[in-house]
């Protein structure tokens, strides 16, 4: 397991200002089947993440340890928080986007489009206006490993925008093979979305695309960057607009222009990341059966 400077691969000297050469890549937990969907609760001081095949959510409390947050979880994958601090989750089992209310009850926000069931919502972000944007590939219905094997009812794998204020659901992108991770730029003028369709089609490029956000629509599609070592599953941004993304056996970091600055080498298939800790300068990494973390100098963009 790489530790300290051994975990860092510096490609551009800008990466040195974002990382700490002496910081240790820590293994916090190692008993998952496929770790995913980390989300930090700053007000509670803990991390929640998904262990999808084990059908559970786990919780990490610094200096305390790991416990079960929810089991069964209905095969939850990606997680985030809304403007009121409620947990918003993508459930493969329910084929829905779920919200955990402050009293612990679970609300189904959306599970169908045009009268047909969604595929298996994968990752989710909440915009500052309260709208919920999520991806809907079919990984959760491809087999019984991360959900329930089923035939897709939608005509493709789409990206959606859901408005909880009026209950409206709209497709904002329909030309992905398998849309996966997504995140807004610091000013929310850009939405980044990854495509992991290479998992089923070798001809699909392993890239992160970018779109201009025009109200409730996406315009000006383009390629932000092409991943050269695997695929971008889940990712987060820091306050300077750098993109920290899972990529093969580690985390790649790109500047806002799409240039690769460096890598954090986990040595395992890496799924997702999020920033946390008291100063949002601790990068939590879900990879294979592990939850890992490393301190950096960047500050995570997500809300506390």
PDB file of C-alpha atoms in Angstrom:
ATOM      1  CA  UNK A   1       0.000   0.000   0.000  1.00  0.00           C
ATOM      2  CA  UNK A   2       1.585   3.336  -1.018  1.00  0.00           C
ATOM      3  CA  UNK A   3       2.205   5.667   1.918  1.00  0.00           C
ATOM      4  CA  UNK A   4       3.370   9.245   2.243  1.00  0.00           C
ATOM      5  CA  UNK A   5       5.030  10.607  -0.882  1.00  0.00           C
ATOM      6  CA  UNK A   6       4.946   7.127  -2.451  1.00  0.00           C
ATOM      7  CA  UNK A   7       1.201   7.538  -2.958  1.00  0.00           C
ATOM      8  CA  UNK A   8       1.633  10.683  -5.047  1.00  0.00           C
ATOM      9  CA  UNK A   9       2.626  10.857  -8.704  1.00  0.00           C
ATOM     10  CA  UNK A  10       3.425  14.428  -9.651  1.00  0.00           C
ATOM     11  CA  UNK A  11       2.908  15.187 -13.332  1.00  0.00           C
ATOM     12  CA  UNK A  12       2.674  18.982 -13.076  1.00  0.00           C
ATOM     13  CA  UNK A  13       4.312  21.009 -10.324  1.00  0.00           C
ATOM     14  CA  UNK A  14       0.915  22.575  -9.581  1.00  0.00           C
ATOM     15  CA  UNK A  15       0.052  19.254  -7.949  1.00  0.00           C
ATOM     16  CA  UNK A  16       2.623  19.931  -5.234  1.00  0.00           C
ATOM     17  CA  UNK A  17       0.588  22.898  -4.015  1.00  0.00           C
ATOM     18  CA  UNK A  18      -2.532  20.727  -3.734  1.00  0.00           C
ATOM     19  CA  UNK A  19      -0.990  17.829  -1.842  1.00  0.00           C
ATOM     20  CA  UNK A  20       1.222  17.103   1.158  1.00  0.00           C
ATOM     21  CA  UNK A  21       4.296  15.041   0.369  1.00  0.00           C
ATOM     22  CA  UNK A  22       4.482  13.558   3.852  1.00  0.00           C
ATOM     23  CA  UNK A  23       0.768  12.771   4.153  1.00  0.00           C
ATOM     24  CA  UNK A  24      -0.026   9.084   4.603  1.00  0.00           C
ATOM     25  CA  UNK A  25      -2.629   7.254   2.553  1.00  0.00           C
ATOM     26  CA  UNK A  26      -4.595   5.625   5.360  1.00  0.00           C
ATOM     27  CA  UNK A  27      -6.729   2.498   5.171  1.00  0.00           C
ATOM     28  CA  UNK A  28      -9.768   3.183   7.368  1.00  0.00           C
ATOM     29  CA  UNK A  29     -11.785   0.043   6.557  1.00  0.00           C
ATOM     30  CA  UNK A  30     -11.208  -3.034   4.414  1.00  0.00           C
ATOM     31  CA  UNK A  31     -14.261  -5.275   4.571  1.00  0.00           C
ATOM     32  CA  UNK A  32     -16.469  -4.076   1.712  1.00  0.00           C
ATOM     33  CA  UNK A  33     -17.275  -5.876  -1.510  1.00  0.00           C
ATOM     34  CA  UNK A  34     -17.440  -2.682  -3.604  1.00  0.00           C
ATOM     35  CA  UNK A  35     -17.175   0.622  -1.761  1.00  0.00           C
ATOM     36  CA  UNK A  36     -18.904   3.633  -3.316  1.00  0.00           C
ATOM     37  CA  UNK A  37     -20.817   6.866  -2.756  1.00  0.00           C
ATOM     38  CA  UNK A  38     -18.942   8.652   0.092  1.00  0.00           C
ATOM     39  CA  UNK A  39     -20.633  11.733   1.589  1.00  0.00           C
ATOM     40  CA  UNK A  40     -19.381  13.844   4.490  1.00  0.00           C
ATOM     41  CA  UNK A  41     -21.703  15.147   7.229  1.00  0.00           C
ATOM     42  CA  UNK A  42     -19.804  18.133   8.578  1.00  0.00           C
ATOM     43  CA  UNK A  43     -22.423  19.004  11.177  1.00  0.00           C
ATOM     44  CA  UNK A  44     -22.318  15.462  12.565  1.00  0.00           C
ATOM     45  CA  UNK A  45     -18.599  14.871  12.008  1.00  0.00           C
ATOM     46  CA  UNK A  46     -18.903  11.580  10.168  1.00  0.00           C
ATOM     47  CA  UNK A  47     -18.725   9.983   6.734  1.00  0.00           C
ATOM     48  CA  UNK A  48     -21.371   7.723   5.206  1.00  0.00           C
ATOM     49  CA  UNK A  49     -20.612   5.475   2.236  1.00  0.00           C
ATOM     50  CA  UNK A  50     -22.107   2.575   0.312  1.00  0.00           C
ATOM     51  CA  UNK A  51     -21.049  -1.062   0.213  1.00  0.00           C
ATOM     52  CA  UNK A  52     -23.314  -1.890  -2.699  1.00  0.00           C
ATOM     53  CA  UNK A  53     -23.079  -5.707  -3.056  1.00  0.00           C
ATOM     54  CA  UNK A  54     -23.352  -6.118   0.723  1.00  0.00           C
ATOM     55  CA  UNK A  55     -26.543  -4.036   0.571  1.00  0.00           C
ATOM     56  CA  UNK A  56     -25.558  -1.634   3.330  1.00  0.00           C
ATOM     57  CA  UNK A  57     -24.485   1.896   4.197  1.00  0.00           C
ATOM     58  CA  UNK A  58     -21.543   2.289   6.555  1.00  0.00           C
ATOM     59  CA  UNK A  59     -20.499   5.183   8.770  1.00  0.00           C
ATOM     60  CA  UNK A  60     -16.989   6.274   9.719  1.00  0.00           C
ATOM     61  CA  UNK A  61     -16.461   8.514  12.760  1.00  0.00           C
ATOM     62  CA  UNK A  62     -12.896   9.820  13.076  1.00  0.00           C
ATOM     63  CA  UNK A  63     -11.092   8.517  16.170  1.00  0.00           C
ATOM     64  CA  UNK A  64     -14.022   6.155  16.821  1.00  0.00           C
ATOM     65  CA  UNK A  65     -14.305   3.746  13.918  1.00  0.00           C
ATOM     66  CA  UNK A  66     -16.796   2.176  11.530  1.00  0.00           C
ATOM     67  CA  UNK A  67     -20.353   1.049  12.182  1.00  0.00           C
ATOM     68  CA  UNK A  68     -23.404   0.124  10.126  1.00  0.00           C
ATOM     69  CA  UNK A  69     -25.471   3.155   9.172  1.00  0.00           C
ATOM     70  CA  UNK A  70     -28.271   1.250   7.406  1.00  0.00           C
ATOM     71  CA  UNK A  71     -28.793  -2.381   6.428  1.00  0.00           C
ATOM     72  CA  UNK A  72     -30.350  -3.356   4.193  1.00  0.00           C
ATOM     73  CA  UNK A  73     -29.869  -0.207   2.136  1.00  0.00           C
ATOM     74  CA  UNK A  74     -31.772  -1.339  -0.982  1.00  0.00           C
ATOM     75  CA  UNK A  75     -28.443  -1.372  -2.839  1.00  0.00           C
ATOM     76  CA  UNK A  76     -27.706   2.338  -2.578  1.00  0.00           C
ATOM     77  CA  UNK A  77     -24.856   3.615  -4.743  1.00  0.00           C
ATOM     78  CA  UNK A  78     -24.223   7.390  -4.914  1.00  0.00           C
ATOM     79  CA  UNK A  79     -25.032   9.792  -2.087  1.00  0.00           C
ATOM     80  CA  UNK A  80     -25.140  13.529  -1.474  1.00  0.00           C
ATOM     81  CA  UNK A  81     -26.952  16.008   0.784  1.00  0.00           C
ATOM     82  CA  UNK A  82     -29.628  18.542  -0.066  1.00  0.00           C
ATOM     83  CA  UNK A  83     -29.897  22.147   1.102  1.00  0.00           C
ATOM     84  CA  UNK A  84     -31.492  21.057   4.384  1.00  0.00           C
ATOM     85  CA  UNK A  85     -28.744  18.528   5.089  1.00  0.00           C
ATOM     86  CA  UNK A  86     -30.862  15.489   4.259  1.00  0.00           C
ATOM     87  CA  UNK A  87     -29.233  12.446   2.699  1.00  0.00           C
ATOM     88  CA  UNK A  88     -30.146  11.994  -0.976  1.00  0.00           C
ATOM     89  CA  UNK A  89     -29.273   8.581  -2.396  1.00  0.00           C
ATOM     90  CA  UNK A  90     -29.384   6.605  -5.630  1.00  0.00           C
ATOM     91  CA  UNK A  91     -30.911   3.195  -4.985  1.00  0.00           C
ATOM     92  CA  UNK A  92     -30.258   0.372  -7.427  1.00  0.00           C
ATOM     93  CA  UNK A  93     -32.751  -1.866  -5.632  1.00  0.00           C
ATOM     94  CA  UNK A  94     -35.603   0.630  -5.665  1.00  0.00           C
ATOM     95  CA  UNK A  95     -34.519   2.002  -9.068  1.00  0.00           C
ATOM     96  CA  UNK A  96     -35.135   5.381  -7.503  1.00  0.00           C
ATOM     97  CA  UNK A  97     -33.678   8.504  -5.958  1.00  0.00           C
ATOM     98  CA  UNK A  98     -34.422   8.409  -2.233  1.00  0.00           C
ATOM     99  CA  UNK A  99     -34.257  11.049   0.489  1.00  0.00           C
ATOM    100  CA  UNK A 100     -33.688  10.293   4.153  1.00  0.00           C
ATOM    101  CA  UNK A 101     -35.715  12.758   6.190  1.00  0.00           C
ATOM    102  CA  UNK A 102     -34.370  14.326   9.365  1.00  0.00           C
ATOM    103  CA  UNK A 103     -36.507  11.922  11.421  1.00  0.00           C
ATOM    104  CA  UNK A 104     -35.005   8.915   9.607  1.00  0.00           C
ATOM    105  CA  UNK A 105     -37.951   8.081   7.372  1.00  0.00           C
ATOM    106  CA  UNK A 106     -37.247   7.492   3.700  1.00  0.00           C
ATOM    107  CA  UNK A 107     -39.036   9.307   0.895  1.00  0.00           C
ATOM    108  CA  UNK A 108     -39.009   8.162  -2.723  1.00  0.00           C
ATOM    109  CA  UNK A 109     -38.384  11.310  -4.754  1.00  0.00           C
ATOM    110  CA  UNK A 110     -38.543   9.806  -8.225  1.00  0.00           C
ATOM    111  CA  UNK A 111     -38.608   6.261  -9.631  1.00  0.00           C
ATOM    112  CA  UNK A 112     -40.063   6.610 -13.128  1.00  0.00           C
ATOM    113  CA  UNK A 113     -40.006   8.736 -16.241  1.00  0.00           C
ATOM    114  CA  UNK A 114     -42.897   8.904 -18.703  1.00  0.00           C
ATOM    115  CA  UNK A 115     -44.634   6.090 -16.833  1.00  0.00           C
ATOM    116  CA  UNK A 116     -41.684   3.684 -17.088  1.00  0.00           C
ATOM    117  CA  UNK A 117     -39.268   2.662 -14.351  1.00  0.00           C
ATOM    118  CA  UNK A 118     -35.835   4.213 -14.215  1.00  0.00           C
ATOM    119  CA  UNK A 119     -32.845   1.950 -14.875  1.00  0.00           C
ATOM    120  CA  UNK A 120     -30.799   2.207 -11.665  1.00  0.00           C
ATOM    121  CA  UNK A 121     -29.872   5.742 -10.534  1.00  0.00           C
ATOM    122  CA  UNK A 122     -26.129   5.872  -9.937  1.00  0.00           C
ATOM    123  CA  UNK A 123     -24.774   9.235  -8.800  1.00  0.00           C
ATOM    124  CA  UNK A 124     -26.425  12.477  -7.711  1.00  0.00           C
ATOM    125  CA  UNK A 125     -25.713  16.144  -7.008  1.00  0.00           C
ATOM    126  CA  UNK A 126     -27.871  18.948  -5.633  1.00  0.00           C
ATOM    127  CA  UNK A 127     -27.662  22.440  -7.134  1.00  0.00           C
ATOM    128  CA  UNK A 128     -27.916  25.590  -5.020  1.00  0.00           C
ATOM    129  CA  UNK A 129     -31.512  26.075  -6.193  1.00  0.00           C
ATOM    130  CA  UNK A 130     -32.463  22.725  -4.646  1.00  0.00           C
ATOM    131  CA  UNK A 131     -32.815  20.817  -7.908  1.00  0.00           C
ATOM    132  CA  UNK A 132     -31.445  17.277  -8.016  1.00  0.00           C
ATOM    133  CA  UNK A 133     -29.397  16.091 -10.990  1.00  0.00           C
ATOM    134  CA  UNK A 134     -28.614  12.388 -11.380  1.00  0.00           C
ATOM    135  CA  UNK A 135     -27.330   9.758 -13.786  1.00  0.00           C
ATOM    136  CA  UNK A 136     -29.219   6.582 -14.657  1.00  0.00           C
ATOM    137  CA  UNK A 137     -27.099   3.826 -16.238  1.00  0.00           C
ATOM    138  CA  UNK A 138     -28.226   0.218 -16.002  1.00  0.00           C
ATOM    139  CA  UNK A 139     -25.520  -1.293 -13.782  1.00  0.00           C
ATOM    140  CA  UNK A 140     -27.989  -2.077 -10.987  1.00  0.00           C
ATOM    141  CA  UNK A 141     -30.253  -4.137 -13.240  1.00  0.00           C
ATOM    142  CA  UNK A 142     -27.539  -5.890 -15.255  1.00  0.00           C
ATOM    143  CA  UNK A 143     -27.264  -8.635 -12.634  1.00  0.00           C
ATOM    144  CA  UNK A 144     -28.285  -9.562  -9.105  1.00  0.00           C
ATOM    145  CA  UNK A 145     -24.923  -8.474  -7.668  1.00  0.00           C
ATOM    146  CA  UNK A 146     -25.641  -4.766  -7.107  1.00  0.00           C
ATOM    147  CA  UNK A 147     -29.420  -4.821  -7.366  1.00  0.00           C
ATOM    148  CA  UNK A 148     -32.045  -6.950  -9.076  1.00  0.00           C
ATOM    149  CA  UNK A 149     -31.576  -8.215 -12.620  1.00  0.00           C
ATOM    150  CA  UNK A 150     -34.295  -6.703 -14.796  1.00  0.00           C
ATOM    151  CA  UNK A 151     -34.970  -5.573 -18.307  1.00  0.00           C
ATOM    152  CA  UNK A 152     -34.557  -1.825 -18.848  1.00  0.00           C
ATOM    153  CA  UNK A 153     -37.752   0.097 -19.516  1.00  0.00           C
ATOM    154  CA  UNK A 154     -36.182   3.364 -20.629  1.00  0.00           C
ATOM    155  CA  UNK A 155     -34.884   3.807 -24.172  1.00  0.00           C
ATOM    156  CA  UNK A 156     -31.371   4.574 -22.974  1.00  0.00           C
ATOM    157  CA  UNK A 157     -29.195   5.677 -20.097  1.00  0.00           C
ATOM    158  CA  UNK A 158     -29.972   9.317 -19.417  1.00  0.00           C
ATOM    159  CA  UNK A 159     -29.036  12.213 -17.166  1.00  0.00           C
ATOM    160  CA  UNK A 160     -31.994  13.789 -15.371  1.00  0.00           C
ATOM    161  CA  UNK A 161     -32.930  16.967 -13.529  1.00  0.00           C
ATOM    162  CA  UNK A 162     -35.557  16.623 -10.798  1.00  0.00           C
ATOM    163  CA  UNK A 163     -37.201  19.623  -9.173  1.00  0.00           C
ATOM    164  CA  UNK A 164     -38.633  18.702  -5.753  1.00  0.00           C
ATOM    165  CA  UNK A 165     -40.523  22.000  -5.657  1.00  0.00           C
ATOM    166  CA  UNK A 166     -42.956  20.931  -8.386  1.00  0.00           C
ATOM    167  CA  UNK A 167     -42.119  17.237  -8.856  1.00  0.00           C
ATOM    168  CA  UNK A 168     -40.993  17.693 -12.465  1.00  0.00           C
ATOM    169  CA  UNK A 169     -38.443  15.358 -14.033  1.00  0.00           C
ATOM    170  CA  UNK A 170     -36.653  16.090 -17.306  1.00  0.00           C
ATOM    171  CA  UNK A 171     -33.924  14.467 -19.377  1.00  0.00           C
ATOM    172  CA  UNK A 172     -31.022  16.902 -19.704  1.00  0.00           C
ATOM    173  CA  UNK A 173     -28.627  14.610 -21.634  1.00  0.00           C
ATOM    174  CA  UNK A 174     -29.484  11.529 -23.686  1.00  0.00           C
ATOM    175  CA  UNK A 175     -26.331  10.751 -25.681  1.00  0.00           C
ATOM    176  CA  UNK A 176     -24.254   8.880 -23.092  1.00  0.00           C
ATOM    177  CA  UNK A 177     -23.490   5.171 -23.215  1.00  0.00           C
ATOM    178  CA  UNK A 178     -23.494   4.895 -19.407  1.00  0.00           C
ATOM    179  CA  UNK A 179     -23.433   8.225 -17.589  1.00  0.00           C
ATOM    180  CA  UNK A 180     -21.899   7.908 -14.159  1.00  0.00           C
ATOM    181  CA  UNK A 181     -20.297  10.551 -11.927  1.00  0.00           C
ATOM    182  CA  UNK A 182     -21.323  14.195 -12.088  1.00  0.00           C
ATOM    183  CA  UNK A 183     -20.476  17.454 -10.339  1.00  0.00           C
ATOM    184  CA  UNK A 184     -20.922  21.205 -10.788  1.00  0.00           C
ATOM    185  CA  UNK A 185     -18.135  23.732 -11.147  1.00  0.00           C
ATOM    186  CA  UNK A 186     -17.745  26.193  -8.244  1.00  0.00           C
ATOM    187  CA  UNK A 187     -20.028  28.783  -9.862  1.00  0.00           C
ATOM    188  CA  UNK A 188     -22.392  26.082 -11.190  1.00  0.00           C
ATOM    189  CA  UNK A 189     -21.964  27.333 -14.752  1.00  0.00           C
ATOM    190  CA  UNK A 190     -20.587  23.939 -15.836  1.00  0.00           C
ATOM    191  CA  UNK A 191     -21.808  20.409 -15.156  1.00  0.00           C
ATOM    192  CA  UNK A 192     -19.210  17.668 -15.558  1.00  0.00           C
ATOM    193  CA  UNK A 193     -20.461  14.139 -16.345  1.00  0.00           C
ATOM    194  CA  UNK A 194     -18.400  10.990 -16.859  1.00  0.00           C
ATOM    195  CA  UNK A 195     -19.184   8.107 -19.196  1.00  0.00           C
ATOM    196  CA  UNK A 196     -18.175   4.595 -18.129  1.00  0.00           C
ATOM    197  CA  UNK A 197     -19.722   2.796 -21.093  1.00  0.00           C
ATOM    198  CA  UNK A 198     -16.333   1.235 -21.837  1.00  0.00           C
ATOM    199  CA  UNK A 199     -17.342  -1.370 -19.232  1.00  0.00           C
ATOM    200  CA  UNK A 200     -19.670  -2.879 -21.853  1.00  0.00           C
ATOM    201  CA  UNK A 201     -18.406  -1.460 -25.147  1.00  0.00           C
ATOM    202  CA  UNK A 202     -14.677  -1.097 -25.944  1.00  0.00           C
ATOM    203  CA  UNK A 203     -15.447   1.637 -28.468  1.00  0.00           C
ATOM    204  CA  UNK A 204     -16.861   4.077 -25.895  1.00  0.00           C
ATOM    205  CA  UNK A 205     -14.327   6.757 -24.925  1.00  0.00           C
ATOM    206  CA  UNK A 206     -13.326   7.006 -21.261  1.00  0.00           C
ATOM    207  CA  UNK A 207     -13.896  10.703 -20.852  1.00  0.00           C
ATOM    208  CA  UNK A 208     -15.471  13.347 -18.658  1.00  0.00           C
ATOM    209  CA  UNK A 209     -17.707  15.668 -20.621  1.00  0.00           C
ATOM    210  CA  UNK A 210     -18.667  19.219 -19.725  1.00  0.00           C
ATOM    211  CA  UNK A 211     -21.829  21.171 -20.394  1.00  0.00           C
ATOM    212  CA  UNK A 212     -22.851  24.781 -19.881  1.00  0.00           C
ATOM    213  CA  UNK A 213     -25.718  25.059 -17.419  1.00  0.00           C
ATOM    214  CA  UNK A 214     -28.478  27.243 -18.849  1.00  0.00           C
ATOM    215  CA  UNK A 215     -31.195  27.273 -16.210  1.00  0.00           C
ATOM    216  CA  UNK A 216     -32.830  23.853 -16.358  1.00  0.00           C
ATOM    217  CA  UNK A 217     -30.974  22.843 -19.531  1.00  0.00           C
ATOM    218  CA  UNK A 218     -27.499  21.777 -20.584  1.00  0.00           C
ATOM    219  CA  UNK A 219     -25.870  23.377 -23.643  1.00  0.00           C
ATOM    220  CA  UNK A 220     -22.483  23.544 -25.384  1.00  0.00           C
ATOM    221  CA  UNK A 221     -21.390  19.924 -24.870  1.00  0.00           C
ATOM    222  CA  UNK A 222     -17.679  19.262 -24.986  1.00  0.00           C
ATOM    223  CA  UNK A 223     -14.989  16.913 -23.706  1.00  0.00           C
ATOM    224  CA  UNK A 224     -13.316  18.091 -20.495  1.00  0.00           C
ATOM    225  CA  UNK A 225     -10.667  15.367 -20.438  1.00  0.00           C
ATOM    226  CA  UNK A 226      -9.978  11.795 -21.544  1.00  0.00           C
ATOM    227  CA  UNK A 227      -8.950   9.389 -18.783  1.00  0.00           C
ATOM    228  CA  UNK A 228      -5.758   7.605 -19.770  1.00  0.00           C
ATOM    229  CA  UNK A 229      -5.708   4.949 -17.023  1.00  0.00           C
ATOM    230  CA  UNK A 230      -9.143   3.413 -16.574  1.00  0.00           C
ATOM    231  CA  UNK A 231     -12.384   5.335 -16.365  1.00  0.00           C
ATOM    232  CA  UNK A 232     -13.812   8.147 -14.298  1.00  0.00           C
ATOM    233  CA  UNK A 233     -16.468   6.682 -12.018  1.00  0.00           C
ATOM    234  CA  UNK A 234     -17.175   9.309  -9.342  1.00  0.00           C
ATOM    235  CA  UNK A 235     -15.502  12.658  -8.698  1.00  0.00           C
ATOM    236  CA  UNK A 236     -15.591  15.912  -6.714  1.00  0.00           C
ATOM    237  CA  UNK A 237     -14.211  19.403  -7.172  1.00  0.00           C
ATOM    238  CA  UNK A 238     -12.237  21.646  -4.868  1.00  0.00           C
ATOM    239  CA  UNK A 239     -12.916  25.349  -4.373  1.00  0.00           C
ATOM    240  CA  UNK A 240     -10.432  26.245  -7.129  1.00  0.00           C
ATOM    241  CA  UNK A 241     -12.301  24.129  -9.677  1.00  0.00           C
ATOM    242  CA  UNK A 242      -9.832  21.253  -9.855  1.00  0.00           C
ATOM    243  CA  UNK A 243     -11.443  17.875 -10.556  1.00  0.00           C
ATOM    244  CA  UNK A 244     -10.487  14.948  -8.285  1.00  0.00           C
ATOM    245  CA  UNK A 245     -11.709  11.784  -9.963  1.00  0.00           C
ATOM    246  CA  UNK A 246     -11.453   8.048  -9.561  1.00  0.00           C
ATOM    247  CA  UNK A 247      -9.411   6.609 -12.418  1.00  0.00           C
ATOM    248  CA  UNK A 248      -8.256   3.017 -12.543  1.00  0.00           C
ATOM    249  CA  UNK A 249      -6.051   2.198  -9.542  1.00  0.00           C
ATOM    250  CA  UNK A 250      -6.156   5.653  -8.020  1.00  0.00           C
ATOM    251  CA  UNK A 251      -7.341   9.246  -8.170  1.00  0.00           C
ATOM    252  CA  UNK A 252      -6.469  11.617 -11.019  1.00  0.00           C
ATOM    253  CA  UNK A 253      -6.472  15.370 -10.442  1.00  0.00           C
ATOM    254  CA  UNK A 254      -7.159  17.785 -13.311  1.00  0.00           C
ATOM    255  CA  UNK A 255      -7.056  21.562 -13.374  1.00  0.00           C
ATOM    256  CA  UNK A 256     -10.090  23.497 -14.698  1.00  0.00           C
ATOM    257  CA  UNK A 257      -8.679  23.392 -18.239  1.00  0.00           C
ATOM    258  CA  UNK A 258      -8.593  19.580 -18.191  1.00  0.00           C
ATOM    259  CA  UNK A 259      -4.822  19.147 -17.798  1.00  0.00           C
ATOM    260  CA  UNK A 260      -3.681  16.229 -15.652  1.00  0.00           C
ATOM    261  CA  UNK A 261      -1.736  17.473 -12.623  1.00  0.00           C
ATOM    262  CA  UNK A 262      -1.049  14.249 -10.782  1.00  0.00           C
ATOM    263  CA  UNK A 263      -2.308  11.030  -9.276  1.00  0.00           C
ATOM    264  CA  UNK A 264      -2.934   9.525  -5.879  1.00  0.00           C
ATOM    265  CA  UNK A 265      -2.086   5.835  -6.237  1.00  0.00           C
ATOM    266  CA  UNK A 266      -4.332   3.539  -4.190  1.00  0.00           C
ATOM    267  CA  UNK A 267      -3.245   0.330  -5.899  1.00  0.00           C
ATOM    268  CA  UNK A 268      -6.867  -0.802  -6.241  1.00  0.00           C
ATOM    269  CA  UNK A 269      -9.803  -0.192  -8.565  1.00  0.00           C
ATOM    270  CA  UNK A 270     -11.070   3.174  -7.345  1.00  0.00           C
ATOM    271  CA  UNK A 271     -14.735   4.151  -7.421  1.00  0.00           C
ATOM    272  CA  UNK A 272     -15.313   7.547  -5.837  1.00  0.00           C
ATOM    273  CA  UNK A 273     -14.056  10.347  -3.613  1.00  0.00           C
ATOM    274  CA  UNK A 274     -15.281  13.154  -1.399  1.00  0.00           C
ATOM    275  CA  UNK A 275     -13.729  15.831   0.751  1.00  0.00           C
ATOM    276  CA  UNK A 276     -14.399  15.930   4.471  1.00  0.00           C
ATOM    277  CA  UNK A 277     -12.948  16.560   7.872  1.00  0.00           C
ATOM    278  CA  UNK A 278     -13.272  19.719   9.936  1.00  0.00           C
ATOM    279  CA  UNK A 279     -11.617  21.834   7.226  1.00  0.00           C
ATOM    280  CA  UNK A 280     -12.750  19.802   4.195  1.00  0.00           C
ATOM    281  CA  UNK A 281      -9.106  19.037   3.422  1.00  0.00           C
ATOM    282  CA  UNK A 282      -9.275  15.292   3.967  1.00  0.00           C
ATOM    283  CA  UNK A 283      -9.910  13.314   0.798  1.00  0.00           C
ATOM    284  CA  UNK A 284     -11.897  10.141   1.412  1.00  0.00           C
ATOM    285  CA  UNK A 285     -11.504   7.472  -1.265  1.00  0.00           C
ATOM    286  CA  UNK A 286     -13.667   4.415  -1.869  1.00  0.00           C
ATOM    287  CA  UNK A 287     -11.804   1.734  -3.795  1.00  0.00           C
ATOM    288  CA  UNK A 288     -12.538  -1.951  -4.171  1.00  0.00           C
ATOM    289  CA  UNK A 289     -13.125  -3.280  -0.624  1.00  0.00           C
ATOM    290  CA  UNK A 290     -11.466  -0.286   1.061  1.00  0.00           C
ATOM    291  CA  UNK A 291     -12.245   3.103   2.525  1.00  0.00           C
ATOM    292  CA  UNK A 292      -9.057   5.188   2.461  1.00  0.00           C
ATOM    293  CA  UNK A 293      -8.160   8.796   3.166  1.00  0.00           C
ATOM    294  CA  UNK A 294      -5.320  11.250   2.684  1.00  0.00           C
ATOM    295  CA  UNK A 295      -4.911  14.848   3.794  1.00  0.00           C
ATOM    296  CA  UNK A 296      -4.378  17.444   1.057  1.00  0.00           C
ATOM    297  CA  UNK A 297      -4.030  21.223   0.939  1.00  0.00           C
ATOM    298  CA  UNK A 298      -7.076  21.702  -1.296  1.00  0.00           C
ATOM    299  CA  UNK A 299     -10.466  22.511   0.199  1.00  0.00           C
ATOM    300  CA  UNK A 300     -13.486  20.513  -0.946  1.00  0.00           C
ATOM    301  CA  UNK A 301     -16.274  22.346  -2.701  1.00  0.00           C
ATOM    302  CA  UNK A 302     -19.231  20.492  -1.243  1.00  0.00           C
ATOM    303  CA  UNK A 303     -21.400  21.956   1.472  1.00  0.00           C
ATOM    304  CA  UNK A 304     -20.475  21.135   5.057  1.00  0.00           C
TER     305      UNK A 304
END
